[in-house]
Amino acid sequence: MAFDTSSARRTLAIVGGGFSGALLALKLVALRPGWRVVLIDPSSRPGRGLAYGACAPSHLLNVPVNRMEAGLSPAFADWLTGRSEMAEALAESGGEISDAFSPRELWGQYLQQQVSAARVTDHGPGLTVLRGEAVRLLDEPRRGLMLGDGREVEADTVVLATGNLPPRPPLPDGSWLRDAAVFAADPWAHDALGGVAPDAPVLLLGTGLTMVDIALKLAESGHRGPMLAVSRRGLLPGAHRYGGHWEPFLAPILPVSPLTLSKAIRAEVRRAAEAGQPWQRVIDAVRPVIARIWSSWTSAQKRQFLRHQRPRWDVHRHRMAPRIAERIDALIASGQLCVRAARSRDWTPAGDGVAVTLQPRGGGASETLTVAKVINCTGPRSDLHGLEVPLYADLARKGLIAPDDLGLGLETADCAVLDARGEVSTWLHALGPLTRPAWWEITAVPEITAQVDGLAHRLAEDAVATPVLSEVFVDLGAGI
Ligand SMILES: Cc1cc2nc3c(=O)[nH]c(=O)nc-3n(C[C@H](O)[C@H](O)[C@H](O)COP(=O)(O)OP(=O)(O)OC[C@H]3O[C@@H](n4cnc5c(N)ncnc54)[C@H](O)[C@@H]3O)c2cc1C
C-alpha cells in the first residue's frame, strides 16, 4: 500500500517516549490531527525518558530555560513562572527566568504533562501511548512492532527514539566484577546506589556529567564517605558562565581538519581572554558549524577527533549549571570528592568490597585501595554492535540497520535509517542520540528539537529526504 499523499491517513509508531520520541509525537499530532501516532515506552511517566525520569532534586538542567524551549504550548518559561522550586535558580540568574537553570525534575513534569494533555485513549486518530517494550518488527508483509507482552502495533512508519542506552561496563570481558553486587553497572537503575554504608569509600568510574549527577545524588542522600572519581584524563566538565559574546570565527577556514580545529579554538580562546570574554562564548560560536565540520570529515579524521580531541571537546561543550559546579567544587574542597587521572586494573574481592589498583596517568607509583562500591559513570552507551537488546538484535538480524564503524550509533540520512547494504529506508527512521554518526552533536534539547522539527515536517508532508544537516543548526550558537 502506498502512502504518497499528505492527506492519506497514516499510523506512525514511535519506539521510545523520552524527549525525542515524545516531542516528535506531539509535533506530528499537531501537524496531522487525522493520523494515528503510537508512542511506545516502558515507563509509567511517558515524556521523561532517562534524563528527566531518573533525576534527584539536586539535578539541574545543564541548558538554560530559553534554550530548552521546544516550540510547545505553554512555553516552558511560562509554565515555570511562579513555581517555588525556581526560587534558587532565579536568584542565581538575577531574576531572569530565560537564563535560569531549572531543576531537571520540572522539565520532566512539563514534558509528561504535554504528553498527557495530547493523549487520546481510543484506537482512532491522535496520540496513543502504549506502556511496554518493543521487542521486534512484525514479519513482512506486515509492518509495525511487537511488544514484549505479545501486543502488536501495525504502522506504516516506525521511528526509533530509544535514546540513551545503559553504559558499557569499563571492565575486561569475563571480569567477575561485572556481575558482583558491589558493581553498579547502570548508575540510573533505581537500586544503583543502594547498600552503601554512609561512611564507606566509593569509586566512580568516569569524571563527566554522569559522575557529577551521581556524586551529588550520593551526597544528597547522606553519603559522608570518600568518593573517588577516575578517568583516563581526569577531566571535569566546565561550568556555564553568564554574559559576553563571541562572533563565529571558523567559516573562513572551513573545511578544517580535527587538529587545525582544536588549534583554531585554542587560539580563539586566548584572543577572547585578552578581550575579557569567557571561553564559553568561543565554544558557543563553534556550535553552528560543528555538524557541517563533522560531516565533511573522512572516517579517519572522525576517528582521530574521537581519540584525541573528543575528551576536551566534551568537557567544554557539555557544561555544568553554575550552581552544580559550585556544589562539586565544595565537595572537592571538603576532600570528600577526589578526581584523578588514572587507569584502574587488578580488581579483586576484598571482604564485602573490592580492591583496585590505580595507575596514574603519565607515570608515577600505582596505588591499591579498597572501596565498598564501584559505580559505572562512563555515560550512555552509543555502540550498537552486538547489543543484546531484543529490538536491535531483531533489526540487525533482518539487515535493516547499519551500526556505524565508529561505535556512535546508527547510520542515517536525514533521520531515515540506512540498512545493512546502505540503502535508505522509506519507512524506518531514527532520532536523537542514536543518529550521532550523521550529526555528531545530537545530545542536547536544542539540537534534538531542530532535528525533530525537520523530521516531523518531512513526515507530515511525505517529503523525500532533503539535506538539512548544517542549516538547522545555524541559529543554535547563541550563548546563555
Ligand atoms: C542524565 C542526563 C541528563 C541530561 N541533561 C540534559 C540537560 O539538562 N539538557 C539537555 O539539553 N540535554 C540533557 N541530556 C541529553 C539528553 O540526551 C537529551 O536531552 C534527551 O533527553 C534525549 O532524549 P531521548 O528521548 O532521545 O532519549 P531517552 O531520554 O534515553 O529516552 C529514550 C526512551 O526510550 C525508551 N526505550 C528504549 N528502548 C525501548 C524499546 N525497545 N521499546 C520501548 N521504549 C524503549 C527508554 O525506556 C526511554 O524512556 C541529558 C542526558 C542524560 C543522560
GROMACS .gro file of C-alpha atoms and ligand atoms in nm, residues 15-21 40-42 49-52 61-63 68 104 132-134 161-164 188 213 391 433 443-446 448, ligand 1:
model
   88
   15VAL     CA    1   0.972   0.345   1.992
   16GLY     CA    2   1.081   0.539   2.299
   17GLY     CA    3   0.885   0.802   2.486
   18GLY     CA    4   1.175   1.012   2.610
   19PHE     CA    5   1.218   1.372   2.500
   20SER     CA    6   1.297   1.284   2.134
   21GLY     CA    7   1.009   1.041   2.076
   40ILE     CA    8   0.569   0.314   2.300
   41ASP     CA    9   0.765   0.337   2.623
   42PRO     CA   10   0.804   0.109   2.926
   49GLY     CA   11   1.287   0.926   2.929
   50LEU     CA   12   1.610   0.858   3.113
   51ALA     CA   13   1.740   1.212   3.154
   52TYR     CA   14   1.427   1.359   3.310
   61LEU     CA   15   1.925   2.116   3.357
   62ASN     CA   16   2.261   2.190   3.203
   63VAL     CA   17   2.098   2.421   2.948
   68MET     CA   18   1.509   2.430   2.637
  104ARG     CA   19   1.555   1.866   3.572
  132GLY     CA   20   0.567  -0.160   2.702
  133GLU     CA   21   0.890  -0.254   2.529
  134ALA     CA   22   0.906  -0.300   2.154
  161ALA     CA   23   1.387   0.703   1.951
  162THR     CA   24   1.543   0.475   2.210
  163GLY     CA   25   1.791   0.741   2.323
  164ASN     CA   26   2.046   0.684   2.592
  188TRP     CA   27   2.042   0.517   3.668
  213ASP     CA   28   2.499   1.357   3.886
  391LEU     CA   29   1.463  -0.498   1.922
  433PRO     CA   30   2.144   1.026   2.026
  443THR     CA   31   2.256   1.504   2.254
  444ALA     CA   32   2.103   1.818   2.397
  445VAL     CA   33   1.750   1.955   2.372
  446PRO     CA   34   1.825   2.244   2.128
  448ILE     CA   35   1.718   1.738   1.911
  481LIG     C1   36   2.136   1.216   3.284
  481LIG     C2   37   2.120   1.303   3.164
  481LIG     C3   38   2.095   1.438   3.181
  481LIG     C4   39   2.077   1.520   3.070
  481LIG     N1   40   2.053   1.653   3.089
  481LIG     C5   41   2.031   1.731   2.983
  481LIG     C6   42   2.000   1.871   3.000
  481LIG     O1   43   1.997   1.920   3.111
  481LIG     N2   44   1.978   1.945   2.890
  481LIG     C7   45   1.985   1.892   2.766
  481LIG     O2   46   1.963   1.965   2.669
  481LIG     N3   47   2.015   1.762   2.747
  481LIG     C8   48   2.037   1.681   2.851
  481LIG     N4   49   2.067   1.549   2.833
  481LIG     C9   50   2.075   1.496   2.698
  481LIG    C10   51   1.958   1.403   2.664
  481LIG     O3   52   2.017   1.300   2.587
  481LIG    C11   53   1.851   1.466   2.582
  481LIG     O4   54   1.812   1.585   2.642
  481LIG    C12   55   1.722   1.384   2.566
  481LIG     O5   56   1.667   1.359   2.691
  481LIG    C13   57   1.737   1.256   2.490
  481LIG     O6   58   1.607   1.203   2.481
  481LIG     P1   59   1.576   1.068   2.409
  481LIG     O7   60   1.427   1.056   2.406
  481LIG     O8   61   1.644   1.062   2.278
  481LIG     O9   62   1.642   0.957   2.499
  481LIG     P2   63   1.600   0.897   2.644
  481LIG    O10   64   1.573   1.005   2.740
  481LIG    O11   65   1.706   0.800   2.677
  481LIG    O12   66   1.462   0.820   2.617
  481LIG    C14   67   1.456   0.703   2.541
  481LIG    C15   68   1.334   0.624   2.585
  481LIG    O13   69   1.319   0.511   2.502
  481LIG    C16   70   1.276   0.402   2.582
  481LIG     N5   71   1.307   0.277   2.513
  481LIG    C17   72   1.428   0.225   2.485
  481LIG     N6   73   1.415   0.108   2.418
  481LIG    C18   74   1.283   0.086   2.404
  481LIG    C19   75   1.205  -0.018   2.343
  481LIG     N7   76   1.263  -0.123   2.284
  481LIG     N8   77   1.070  -0.008   2.347
  481LIG    C20   78   1.009   0.100   2.405
  481LIG     N9   79   1.078   0.201   2.464
  481LIG    C21   80   1.213   0.194   2.462
  481LIG    C22   81   1.355   0.421   2.711
  481LIG    O14   82   1.296   0.346   2.817
  481LIG    C23   83   1.345   0.572   2.729
  481LIG    O15   84   1.230   0.607   2.802
  481LIG    C24   85   2.087   1.465   2.941
  481LIG    C25   86   2.115   1.329   2.925
  481LIG    C26   87   2.131   1.249   3.035
  481LIG    C27   88   2.161   1.103   3.015
   0.00000   0.00000   0.00000
